[in-house]
Coordinates of C-alpha atoms in Angstrom, one line a residue:
M25 CA 139.0 88.2 158.2
T26 CA 141.2 85.4 159.4
L27 CA 142.3 83.0 156.8
R28 CA 142.7 79.4 157.7
R29 CA 143.9 76.2 156.1
P30 CA 140.6 74.5 155.3
T31 CA 139.7 71.0 156.4
V32 CA 140.5 68.6 153.6
Y33 CA 139.2 65.2 152.7
P34 CA 140.6 61.9 151.6
S35 CA 139.3 61.5 148.1
C36 CA 138.7 63.3 144.9
A37 CA 136.4 61.0 142.9
M38 CA 139.4 58.8 142.3
G39 CA 138.7 55.1 141.5
I40 CA 135.0 55.9 140.7
P41 CA 133.9 54.9 137.2
D42 CA 132.2 57.6 135.1
S43 CA 128.9 57.0 133.3
K44 CA 128.2 58.2 129.8
A45 CA 125.8 61.1 129.6
T46 CA 125.0 60.2 126.0
G47 CA 123.5 63.0 124.0
A48 CA 124.0 65.8 126.7
T49 CA 125.3 69.2 125.7
I50 CA 127.1 71.8 127.7
V51 CA 127.9 75.5 126.9
H52 CA 130.9 77.1 128.6
V53 CA 130.7 80.9 128.9
T54 CA 133.7 83.1 129.6
S55 CA 134.0 86.9 129.2
V56 CA 137.4 86.7 127.4
P57 CA 138.4 83.8 125.1
E58 CA 141.9 83.5 126.7
T59 CA 140.2 81.8 129.7
L60 CA 139.0 79.0 127.5
G61 CA 142.5 77.5 127.4
F62 CA 142.0 76.3 130.9
L63 CA 138.9 74.4 129.9
A64 CA 140.4 72.4 126.9
G65 CA 141.2 69.3 129.0
Q66 CA 137.8 69.3 130.7
I67 CA 136.0 69.7 127.3
A68 CA 137.9 66.7 125.9
Y69 CA 137.4 64.6 129.0
S70 CA 133.6 65.1 129.2
G71 CA 133.3 64.9 125.4
R72 CA 134.7 61.4 125.5
R73 CA 132.0 60.5 128.1
G74 CA 129.0 61.8 126.1
I75 CA 128.8 65.5 127.0
A76 CA 129.4 67.6 123.8
A77 CA 130.6 71.1 124.4
Q78 CA 130.2 74.5 122.8
V79 CA 131.8 77.7 123.9
V80 CA 130.7 81.4 124.1
S81 CA 133.0 84.3 124.7
S82 CA 133.8 87.8 123.4
G83 CA 135.0 87.6 119.8
G84 CA 138.6 87.6 118.6
P85 CA 141.3 85.4 117.1
A86 CA 141.6 83.4 120.4
L87 CA 138.0 82.4 120.3
N88 CA 138.2 81.2 116.7
A89 CA 141.5 79.4 117.3
F90 CA 140.1 77.6 120.3
G91 CA 137.0 76.4 118.4
R92 CA 139.2 75.2 115.6
D93 CA 141.8 73.5 117.7
Q94 CA 139.3 71.8 120.1
E95 CA 136.8 71.1 117.3
V96 CA 133.9 72.6 119.2
P97 CA 131.4 75.3 118.0
A98 CA 132.5 78.7 119.2
H99 CA 130.0 81.6 119.5
K100 CA 130.6 85.3 119.9
V101 CA 128.8 87.4 122.5
A102 CA 130.5 90.7 123.2
M103 CA 131.0 90.9 127.0
P104 CA 133.0 94.0 128.1
R105 CA 135.2 93.2 131.2
R106 CA 134.3 96.6 132.8
I107 CA 130.9 97.5 134.1
T108 CA 128.9 99.1 131.3
P109 CA 125.2 98.8 132.0
F110 CA 123.9 99.4 128.5
R111 CA 126.4 97.1 126.8
D112 CA 126.0 94.5 129.6
F113 CA 122.2 94.5 129.0
R114 CA 122.8 94.0 125.2
A115 CA 125.2 91.1 126.1
L116 CA 122.5 89.5 128.3
W117 CA 119.9 89.7 125.7
A118 CA 122.2 88.2 123.0
M119 CA 123.2 85.5 125.5
A120 CA 119.6 84.6 126.3
K121 CA 118.7 84.4 122.6
L122 CA 121.7 82.3 121.8
L123 CA 121.1 79.8 124.6
H124 CA 117.5 79.6 123.8
R125 CA 118.5 78.6 120.2
L126 CA 121.2 76.1 121.4
A127 CA 119.0 74.6 124.1
P128 CA 121.9 73.0 126.1
D129 CA 121.4 70.7 129.1
I130 CA 124.1 72.6 131.1
V131 CA 125.5 76.1 131.1
H132 CA 128.9 76.4 132.9
S133 CA 129.7 80.1 133.4
H134 CA 133.2 81.3 134.3
T135 CA 134.7 84.6 135.5
P136 CA 132.6 87.5 137.0
K137 CA 131.2 89.0 133.8
G138 CA 130.8 85.6 132.1
G139 CA 129.1 84.4 135.3
L140 CA 126.6 87.2 135.4
V141 CA 125.7 87.2 131.7
G142 CA 125.9 83.4 131.5
T143 CA 123.8 82.4 134.5
L144 CA 121.1 85.1 133.9
G145 CA 121.0 84.3 130.2
A146 CA 120.7 80.6 131.0
W147 CA 117.9 81.3 133.4
L148 CA 116.0 83.4 130.9
A149 CA 116.5 80.5 128.3
K150 CA 115.3 78.0 130.9
V151 CA 118.4 75.9 130.8
P152 CA 117.8 73.0 133.2
A153 CA 121.3 73.0 134.8
R154 CA 123.3 76.1 135.6
I155 CA 126.8 76.3 137.1
Y156 CA 128.7 79.5 138.2
H157 CA 132.4 78.9 138.6
I158 CA 134.1 81.6 140.8
H159 CA 137.6 82.0 139.6
G160 CA 138.3 85.1 141.7
L161 CA 136.6 88.0 143.5
P162 CA 137.5 91.4 142.0
Y163 CA 135.5 93.2 144.7
L164 CA 138.1 92.3 147.3
T165 CA 140.4 95.1 146.0
A166 CA 137.6 97.6 145.1
S167 CA 136.0 100.2 147.3
G168 CA 132.9 102.4 147.5
S169 CA 130.1 102.0 145.0
K170 CA 132.2 99.8 142.7
R171 CA 132.8 97.3 145.5
R172 CA 129.1 97.2 146.3
L173 CA 128.2 96.7 142.6
L174 CA 130.8 93.9 142.1
L175 CA 129.6 92.2 145.3
W176 CA 126.0 92.4 144.0
T177 CA 126.9 90.8 140.7
E178 CA 128.5 87.9 142.5
R179 CA 125.3 87.4 144.5
V180 CA 123.1 87.6 141.4
S181 CA 125.3 85.1 139.5
S182 CA 125.2 82.7 142.5
R183 CA 121.5 83.1 143.0
F184 CA 120.6 82.1 139.5
A185 CA 123.0 79.1 139.4
H186 CA 122.0 75.7 140.6
Q187 CA 125.6 75.0 141.7
V188 CA 128.4 77.3 142.6
L189 CA 132.0 76.0 142.3
C190 CA 134.8 77.9 143.9
V191 CA 138.3 77.6 142.5
S192 CA 139.9 77.3 146.0
P193 CA 138.9 76.6 149.6
S194 CA 139.9 80.1 150.8
V195 CA 137.8 81.8 148.1
R196 CA 134.9 79.6 149.3
D197 CA 135.5 80.9 152.9
V198 CA 135.2 84.5 151.6
V199 CA 132.1 83.7 149.6
V200 CA 130.4 82.3 152.7
A201 CA 131.7 85.0 155.1
D202 CA 130.4 87.8 152.7
R203 CA 127.1 86.0 152.3
I204 CA 127.4 85.8 148.5
C205 CA 125.9 82.3 148.5
P206 CA 124.6 79.7 151.1
P207 CA 127.3 77.2 152.1
A208 CA 125.3 74.2 151.0
K209 CA 125.3 75.5 147.4
I210 CA 129.1 75.7 147.1
K211 CA 131.7 73.1 146.3
V212 CA 135.4 73.1 145.9
L213 CA 136.5 70.3 143.7
C214 CA 139.5 68.3 144.9
S215 CA 142.2 70.6 146.4
G216 CA 141.2 73.5 144.2
S217 CA 142.3 75.1 140.9
I218 CA 140.4 75.2 137.6
A219 CA 142.2 72.4 135.8
G220 CA 145.2 71.4 138.0
V221 CA 148.7 71.3 136.6
D222 CA 150.3 68.7 134.4
A223 CA 153.3 68.2 136.6
A224 CA 153.9 64.6 135.3
A225 CA 154.6 65.7 131.8
R226 CA 154.4 69.4 130.7
F227 CA 155.7 71.0 133.9
D228 CA 158.4 68.4 134.6
P229 CA 161.8 69.9 135.5
A230 CA 163.4 66.7 134.3
R231 CA 162.6 67.8 130.7
F232 CA 165.2 70.5 131.0
D233 CA 168.9 69.6 131.3
T234 CA 171.7 72.1 131.9
R235 CA 171.8 73.0 128.2
A236 CA 168.0 73.5 128.0
R237 CA 168.1 75.8 131.0
R238 CA 171.0 77.8 129.6
E239 CA 169.1 78.3 126.3
A240 CA 166.0 79.3 128.2
R241 CA 168.0 82.0 130.0
E242 CA 169.5 83.2 126.8
R243 CA 166.1 83.8 125.4
L244 CA 165.3 86.0 128.4
G245 CA 168.6 87.8 128.1
V246 CA 169.9 86.4 131.5
S247 CA 173.4 85.1 131.9
P248 CA 173.9 81.4 133.1
A249 CA 175.7 82.7 136.3
A250 CA 172.9 84.9 137.4
V251 CA 170.3 84.1 140.1
T252 CA 166.9 84.8 138.7
L253 CA 163.8 86.0 140.6
G254 CA 160.7 85.6 138.5
F255 CA 157.2 87.2 138.4
V256 CA 154.5 85.7 136.1
G257 CA 151.2 87.5 135.6
R258 CA 149.5 90.7 134.4
L259 CA 151.5 93.8 135.1
V260 CA 148.8 95.6 137.1
R261 CA 148.4 97.0 140.6
D262 CA 146.4 94.1 142.0
K263 CA 149.2 91.7 141.2
G264 CA 151.5 93.6 143.5
I265 CA 153.9 95.2 140.9
L266 CA 154.3 98.3 143.0
E267 CA 155.5 96.4 146.0
L268 CA 157.7 94.2 143.9
S269 CA 159.3 97.2 142.3
E270 CA 160.0 98.7 145.8
A271 CA 161.3 95.3 147.1
W272 CA 163.6 95.1 144.0
R273 CA 165.2 98.4 144.8
S274 CA 166.2 96.9 148.1
L275 CA 167.3 93.5 146.8
R276 CA 169.4 94.7 143.8
D277 CA 171.8 96.6 146.0
R278 CA 172.4 93.7 148.4
Q279 CA 172.3 90.9 145.8
P280 CA 174.6 91.8 142.9
S281 CA 174.0 88.5 141.0
L282 CA 170.2 88.8 141.2
H283 CA 168.2 89.4 138.1
L284 CA 164.4 90.1 138.0
V285 CA 162.3 88.5 135.2
L286 CA 158.8 89.9 134.6
I287 CA 156.7 87.6 132.4
G288 CA 153.4 89.1 131.4
E289 CA 151.9 92.2 129.8
S290 CA 150.4 95.4 131.1
E291 CA 146.7 96.3 130.5
P292 CA 145.5 99.7 129.1
H293 CA 142.4 99.8 131.3
D294 CA 144.5 99.2 134.5
P295 CA 147.7 101.2 134.0
L296 CA 150.6 101.4 136.5
P297 CA 151.8 104.7 137.8
G298 CA 153.7 106.7 135.3
G299 CA 157.3 105.9 134.9
L300 CA 157.2 102.6 136.9
L301 CA 157.6 100.3 133.9
E302 CA 160.0 102.6 132.2
G303 CA 162.2 102.6 135.3
L304 CA 162.2 98.8 135.4
R305 CA 162.8 98.6 131.7
S306 CA 165.9 100.8 132.0
D307 CA 167.5 98.6 134.6
P308 CA 169.9 96.2 132.9
R309 CA 169.1 93.5 135.5
V310 CA 165.4 93.6 134.9
H311 CA 164.0 91.6 132.0
L312 CA 160.5 92.3 130.7
A313 CA 159.7 89.2 128.7
G314 CA 156.1 90.0 127.8
H315 CA 153.8 87.1 127.0
I316 CA 155.4 83.7 126.7
D317 CA 153.6 80.6 125.4
D318 CA 156.2 78.0 126.5
M319 CA 155.9 78.6 130.3
P320 CA 157.6 75.4 131.4
A321 CA 160.8 76.6 129.6
A322 CA 160.4 80.0 131.2
Y323 CA 160.1 78.5 134.7
A324 CA 163.2 76.4 133.9
A325 CA 165.2 79.7 133.7
L326 CA 164.1 80.8 137.2
D327 CA 165.5 80.1 140.6
L328 CA 162.7 81.6 142.7
V329 CA 159.2 82.9 142.0
V330 CA 157.3 85.7 143.7
V331 CA 153.5 86.2 143.7
P332 CA 153.0 89.5 145.6
T333 CA 149.3 89.8 144.6
Y334 CA 146.6 91.6 146.5
R335 CA 144.0 88.9 145.6
E336 CA 143.8 85.6 143.8
G337 CA 141.2 83.1 142.9
F338 CA 143.8 80.2 143.0
G339 CA 147.5 80.7 142.9
L340 CA 148.0 78.9 139.6
V341 CA 151.4 80.5 139.1
A342 CA 152.6 79.2 142.5
I343 CA 151.5 75.7 141.6
E344 CA 153.1 75.8 138.2
A345 CA 156.3 77.0 139.8
A346 CA 156.0 74.3 142.5
A347 CA 155.6 71.7 139.7
M348 CA 158.9 72.9 138.3
Q349 CA 160.5 72.4 141.7
I350 CA 160.8 76.1 142.4
A351 CA 160.2 77.6 145.9
V352 CA 157.6 80.5 146.0
V353 CA 157.2 83.7 148.0
A354 CA 153.5 84.7 147.9
S355 CA 151.1 87.0 149.6
R356 CA 149.0 85.6 152.4
V357 CA 145.7 86.3 150.7
P358 CA 142.8 84.1 149.5
G359 CA 143.9 81.8 146.7
C360 CA 147.6 81.9 147.6
V361 CA 147.1 80.3 150.9
D362 CA 145.8 77.2 149.1
A363 CA 148.6 77.1 146.6
V364 CA 151.5 77.6 149.0
V365 CA 152.0 75.8 152.3
D366 CA 153.9 78.3 154.4
G367 CA 157.3 77.0 155.5
V368 CA 156.9 73.8 153.5
T369 CA 156.6 74.6 149.8
G370 CA 157.3 78.3 150.1
T371 CA 156.8 81.4 152.2
L372 CA 153.7 83.5 152.7
V373 CA 154.1 87.2 153.5
P374 CA 151.6 90.0 154.3
P375 CA 150.2 91.7 151.1
R376 CA 151.4 95.2 150.2
D377 CA 154.5 94.8 152.4
P378 CA 157.7 95.3 150.3
A379 CA 160.0 94.9 153.3
A380 CA 158.5 91.5 154.2
L381 CA 158.7 90.5 150.5
A382 CA 162.3 91.4 150.2
A383 CA 163.2 89.7 153.5
A384 CA 161.6 86.4 152.4
V385 CA 163.4 86.5 149.1
T386 CA 166.7 87.2 150.8
T387 CA 166.2 84.2 153.1
Y388 CA 166.0 81.9 150.0
L389 CA 168.8 83.6 148.2
E390 CA 171.1 83.1 151.2
D391 CA 170.0 79.5 151.9
E392 CA 170.1 77.5 148.7
G393 CA 169.4 74.3 150.6
L394 CA 166.1 75.7 151.9
R395 CA 165.2 76.8 148.5
Q396 CA 165.7 73.4 147.0
K397 CA 164.0 71.7 149.9
H398 CA 160.8 73.8 149.5
G399 CA 161.0 73.3 145.7
R400 CA 161.0 69.5 146.1
A401 CA 158.1 69.6 148.6
G402 CA 156.2 71.8 146.2
R403 CA 156.6 69.4 143.3
E404 CA 155.6 66.4 145.5
R405 CA 152.5 68.1 146.6
T406 CA 151.6 69.2 143.1
L407 CA 152.0 65.7 141.7
R408 CA 149.8 64.4 144.5
D409 CA 147.0 67.0 144.8
F410 CA 146.7 68.9 141.6
R411 CA 146.4 66.2 138.9
P412 CA 144.3 67.5 135.9
E413 CA 142.6 64.1 135.6
D414 CA 141.3 64.4 139.1
I415 CA 139.8 67.8 138.5
W416 CA 138.3 66.7 135.2
K417 CA 136.8 63.7 136.8
A418 CA 135.3 65.6 139.7
T419 CA 133.9 68.3 137.4
H420 CA 132.4 65.6 135.1
R421 CA 130.7 64.0 138.0
E422 CA 129.1 67.4 138.8
Y423 CA 127.8 67.5 135.3
E424 CA 126.3 64.0 135.7
R425 CA 124.8 64.9 139.0
L426 CA 123.1 68.0 137.7
L427 CA 121.9 66.2 134.6
L428 CA 120.4 63.5 136.8
R429 CA 118.7 66.1 139.1
S430 CA 117.3 68.1 136.2
R431 CA 115.8 65.1 134.6
R432 CA 114.1 64.0 137.8
S433 CA 112.9 67.3 139.0
G434 CA 109.3 66.3 138.1
S435 CA 109.3 63.4 140.5
T436 CA 110.4 65.5 143.5
L437 CA 106.9 67.0 144.0
A438 CA 105.3 63.5 143.9
K439 CA 107.8 62.2 146.4
R440 CA 107.2 65.0 148.8
S441 CA 103.4 64.7 148.5
F442 CA 103.6 61.0 149.2
D443 CA 105.8 61.7 152.3
I444 CA 103.4 64.2 153.7
A445 CA 100.4 62.0 153.2
A446 CA 102.1 58.9 154.6
A447 CA 103.6 60.7 157.6
A448 CA 100.4 62.4 158.5
T449 CA 98.5 59.2 158.2
G450 CA 101.1 57.3 160.2
L451 CA 101.1 59.8 163.0
V452 CA 97.3 59.6 163.3
L453 CA 97.0 55.8 163.1
L454 CA 100.0 55.2 165.4
S455 CA 99.1 57.8 168.0
P456 CA 98.0 55.2 170.6
L457 CA 101.3 53.3 170.1
L458 CA 103.3 56.6 170.3
A459 CA 101.5 57.6 173.5
T460 CA 102.2 54.1 175.0
I461 CA 105.9 54.2 174.2
A462 CA 106.2 57.8 175.6
L463 CA 104.6 56.7 178.9
L464 CA 106.9 53.7 179.1
V465 CA 110.0 55.8 178.4
R466 CA 109.0 58.3 181.0
G467 CA 108.3 55.6 183.6
F468 CA 111.5 53.6 183.1
M469 CA 114.0 56.3 182.1
G470 CA 112.4 59.6 183.2
A471 CA 112.4 62.9 181.3
P472 CA 112.9 63.8 178.6
V473 CA 111.0 61.3 176.5
L474 CA 112.5 62.3 173.2
F475 CA 116.1 62.2 172.1
R476 CA 117.1 65.2 170.0
Q477 CA 120.2 65.3 167.9
V478 CA 121.4 67.6 165.2
R479 CA 122.1 65.8 161.9
P480 CA 123.0 67.0 158.4
G481 CA 120.1 67.1 156.0
I482 CA 119.9 67.8 152.3
G483 CA 122.8 70.0 151.2
E484 CA 124.4 69.3 154.6
I485 CA 122.1 71.8 156.2
P486 CA 121.6 70.8 159.9
F487 CA 118.2 69.8 161.4
T488 CA 117.1 68.4 164.7
M489 CA 116.1 64.7 164.4
L490 CA 113.7 63.2 167.0
K491 CA 113.7 59.7 168.4
F492 CA 112.4 58.0 171.5
R493 CA 115.1 57.8 174.2
T494 CA 116.7 54.4 174.6
M495 CA 119.7 55.2 176.9
L496 CA 120.2 56.6 180.4
D497 CA 122.3 59.7 180.9
R498 CA 125.2 58.2 182.9
S499 CA 128.8 59.3 183.2
D500 CA 132.0 58.1 184.8
R501 CA 133.8 59.9 187.7
D502 CA 135.4 62.3 185.2
G503 CA 132.1 63.3 183.7
R504 CA 132.6 61.4 180.5
P505 CA 129.5 59.4 179.2
L506 CA 129.7 55.7 179.8
P507 CA 129.8 53.4 176.8
D508 CA 126.5 53.0 174.9
S509 CA 126.3 49.3 175.9
E510 CA 126.3 50.3 179.6
R511 CA 123.7 53.1 179.2
L512 CA 121.3 51.2 176.9
T513 CA 118.2 50.0 178.9
P514 CA 116.2 46.8 178.3
L515 CA 113.3 48.9 177.1
G516 CA 115.7 50.8 174.8
R517 CA 117.1 47.5 173.5
F518 CA 113.5 46.4 172.7
L519 CA 112.6 49.6 171.0
R520 CA 115.7 49.5 168.9
R521 CA 115.2 45.9 167.9
L522 CA 111.8 46.7 166.4
S523 CA 112.9 50.2 165.2
L524 CA 110.1 51.7 167.4
D525 CA 112.5 54.3 168.7
E526 CA 112.4 55.9 165.2
L527 CA 108.7 56.5 165.0
P528 CA 109.0 60.2 166.1
E529 CA 110.9 60.8 162.9
L530 CA 107.5 60.8 161.1
W531 CA 107.3 64.4 162.5
N532 CA 110.6 65.2 160.8
V533 CA 109.1 63.8 157.6
L534 CA 106.0 66.0 158.0
R535 CA 108.3 69.0 158.5
G536 CA 110.4 68.3 155.5
D537 CA 113.6 67.5 157.4
L538 CA 113.4 63.8 156.3
S539 CA 111.8 61.7 153.6
L540 CA 110.5 58.3 154.2
V541 CA 113.2 56.9 151.9
G542 CA 116.7 58.3 151.5
P543 CA 120.2 58.0 152.9
R544 CA 120.1 57.8 156.7
P545 CA 121.3 61.1 158.4
L546 CA 124.5 60.3 160.2
L547 CA 126.4 62.4 162.7
M548 CA 127.5 66.0 162.0
R549 CA 131.1 65.1 163.1
Y550 CA 131.3 62.7 160.1
L551 CA 131.1 65.5 157.6
P552 CA 134.9 65.9 157.1
Y553 CA 135.3 62.2 156.3
Y554 CA 133.2 61.7 153.2
S555 CA 134.8 61.4 149.7
T556 CA 133.6 63.5 146.8
H557 CA 131.6 60.5 145.6
E558 CA 130.0 59.9 148.9
R559 CA 128.9 63.5 149.3
L560 CA 126.3 62.8 146.6
R561 CA 124.2 61.4 149.5
F562 CA 123.4 65.0 150.5
E563 CA 121.8 65.8 147.1
V564 CA 118.5 64.3 148.4
P565 CA 116.7 64.6 151.7
P566 CA 117.8 62.0 154.2
G567 CA 115.4 59.2 155.0
I568 CA 114.0 57.0 157.8
T569 CA 115.0 54.0 155.8
G570 CA 117.1 53.6 152.6
W571 CA 118.9 51.3 150.2
S572 CA 121.7 50.8 152.7
Q573 CA 119.3 49.8 155.5
I574 CA 117.8 46.9 153.5
H575 CA 121.3 45.7 152.5
G576 CA 122.7 44.7 155.8
R577 CA 121.7 47.8 157.8
N578 CA 124.4 48.5 160.4
R579 CA 126.2 45.1 159.7
S580 CA 127.6 46.5 156.5
S581 CA 131.0 48.3 156.4
W582 CA 131.1 52.1 156.1
N583 CA 132.3 51.9 152.5
E584 CA 129.4 49.6 151.6
R585 CA 126.8 51.6 153.4
L586 CA 127.9 54.9 151.8
D587 CA 128.2 53.3 148.3
Y588 CA 124.6 52.0 148.8
D589 CA 123.5 55.5 149.6
V590 CA 125.1 57.0 146.5
W591 CA 123.6 54.2 144.3
Y592 CA 120.2 55.2 145.6
V593 CA 120.8 58.8 144.8
E594 CA 121.8 58.0 141.2
H595 CA 118.9 55.5 140.6
R596 CA 116.1 56.8 142.8
S597 CA 112.5 56.6 141.6
F598 CA 109.1 56.3 143.1
L599 CA 108.9 52.5 142.4
L600 CA 112.3 52.0 144.1
D601 CA 111.1 53.9 147.1
L602 CA 108.0 51.6 147.4
R603 CA 110.3 48.6 147.1
I604 CA 112.6 49.9 149.9
L605 CA 109.6 50.6 152.1
F606 CA 108.2 47.1 151.6
I607 CA 111.5 45.4 152.3
T608 CA 112.1 47.5 155.3
L609 CA 108.8 46.5 156.8
W610 CA 109.6 42.8 156.0
K611 CA 113.0 43.1 157.7
V612 CA 111.7 44.9 160.8
V613 CA 109.0 42.2 161.3
G614 CA 111.7 39.5 160.8
R615 CA 114.3 41.4 162.9
S616 CA 116.8 41.0 160.1
G617 CA 120.2 42.8 160.0
V618 CA 119.7 44.6 163.2
V619 CA 122.7 45.2 165.6
V620 CA 121.4 46.9 168.7
D621 CA 124.9 48.1 169.7
A622 CA 126.5 49.0 166.4
R623 CA 129.9 49.7 168.1
S624 CA 130.2 46.0 168.8
T625 CA 130.7 45.3 165.1
M626 CA 132.2 48.5 163.6
L627 CA 134.1 51.7 164.4
N628 CA 132.5 55.1 164.0
L629 CA 133.2 56.6 160.6
D630 CA 135.5 59.3 162.0
E631 CA 137.5 56.8 164.0
E632 CA 137.9 54.5 161.0
R633 CA 138.9 57.3 158.6
R634 CA 140.7 59.8 160.8
G635 CA 144.1 58.6 159.7
R636 CA 143.3 59.2 156.1
V637 CA 142.7 62.9 156.5
A638 CA 145.7 65.1 155.9
D639 CA 147.3 67.0 158.8
V640 CA 147.1 70.7 157.9
S641 CA 150.7 71.1 158.9
A642 CA 151.7 68.6 156.2
P643 CA 152.9 69.6 152.7
G644 CA 149.3 70.0 151.6
P645 CA 145.9 68.3 151.5
V646 CA 145.4 64.8 150.3
G647 CA 142.6 66.0 148.1
G648 CA 138.9 66.5 148.2
P649 CA 136.4 69.3 148.5
T650 CA 135.7 71.7 151.3
V651 CA 132.2 71.7 152.5
P652 CA 130.0 73.6 154.8

């Protein structure tokens, strides 16, 4: 599969006030308690805004310490990381019973095993809002029956979740390509990562002067004059330790001042080939540091970081290193392609290729200026695109959205029933008018009578919207369509002025593509230009009319129109729909707020916002989610 830099968007819920979901509760589920550390900031952020958290994970000192330090209830449910059907069933039963007793409003499940047990348990306990957060895809490096089983678990977790969050755009691409989950159900918050990186304070290289860096090296057993190549992560096959070991044998002979620092621990259930670690440990220029709590200080001792992994959810190590102004050499695999901008903040190399890894490292060792340039670019990008506060805010808005949807689920059936009854009645009563307009269009403009255009519906799923034709199909000498103002006919102008061209949309309402009331479906090409906040408009079916249409219609600015749409989504009710329908009829009769040629007063959305979207060749995305 070809990996690509995803389209990115100009906002990440920044500047949008949070509301207080007073009295709501959320349960975070992880298979291992060490993962909970990434959630501490989110738990505190949402807690201050009215969503109280509890956590569930396998037992151990880390779970107890997290509950004590964060002042949240911590519950133990044993979830083995490996696939063990009998123990997994027991874990599922225990999870369902616990969640039934806790009765939370939201369950947010993390990691593959936590996702499976958490989402299924929440479904059994009838939790109204369920989120599965994909941190990584273990099946990518598995084979045979194990791969099929791991792939199946991802599909089950996604199926029983209301919302799937992917930790990076490239992981989302894989999830869609492998048909784990429909695209409309998936989101990537901001530029990716689970919690961003605190580059402004904790991972700030300015905290470490020459003396502090020397002391950090002394703790690792590295001399001040050495050049240090660092690896951070679990010492297992999937992290590329075999390739790093082979590349090191090539590098150490050609770079006599180079030292290799390995930060992390091996895992008993995923051992490396016999003798590999012992061989590295016996090398006086290799330093096995084990687990380190103070990672900023450890990065301060490094000159270059390598991430030779086979797979990654999101390259957090690469972003932490970038925050510390360190260039990175990483594998060109999902996750890493989001964390490293090739040739700008680091270098991407093919996975499982020791020669390419050694060559990229050598380039940086022989060009200190390039190393520093990429380090500076990496820090600038991290400060801009991976602020923890942006991730927390975007995640909290997902919680608010799901709470809102779960509390209004009962009104959805009533709204749909009203739409069907009204659309069917309208089509019958207006059939003489529809037939008359069709004959006029055919007589003055020829065939076809109907204008068909694909528009994004609920969840951004495309549908074909129907309208009466109002323009002629005319082009210039080069085959390009003439401006709308030159193709719009007098009949079309009349139909638009009275909104009669939109009557065929009643058929879309009857089919379920549209509702009578909702955000107007705009053009498919606008999809890349919505902010995280504005994408809430796709949480409900689009409508023939809406809150935006009765507040200026197409005289309003794009920001105003889209804000009106989101306001409707967050405050929708049956009474509000009736109010909008009444005001719409009043405005149509009074011909208020109608601009027949909208381009005469405003640019298209893509033209207005094109300059705000990041160039994929730039040092990284401006921020925002990827979407279908």
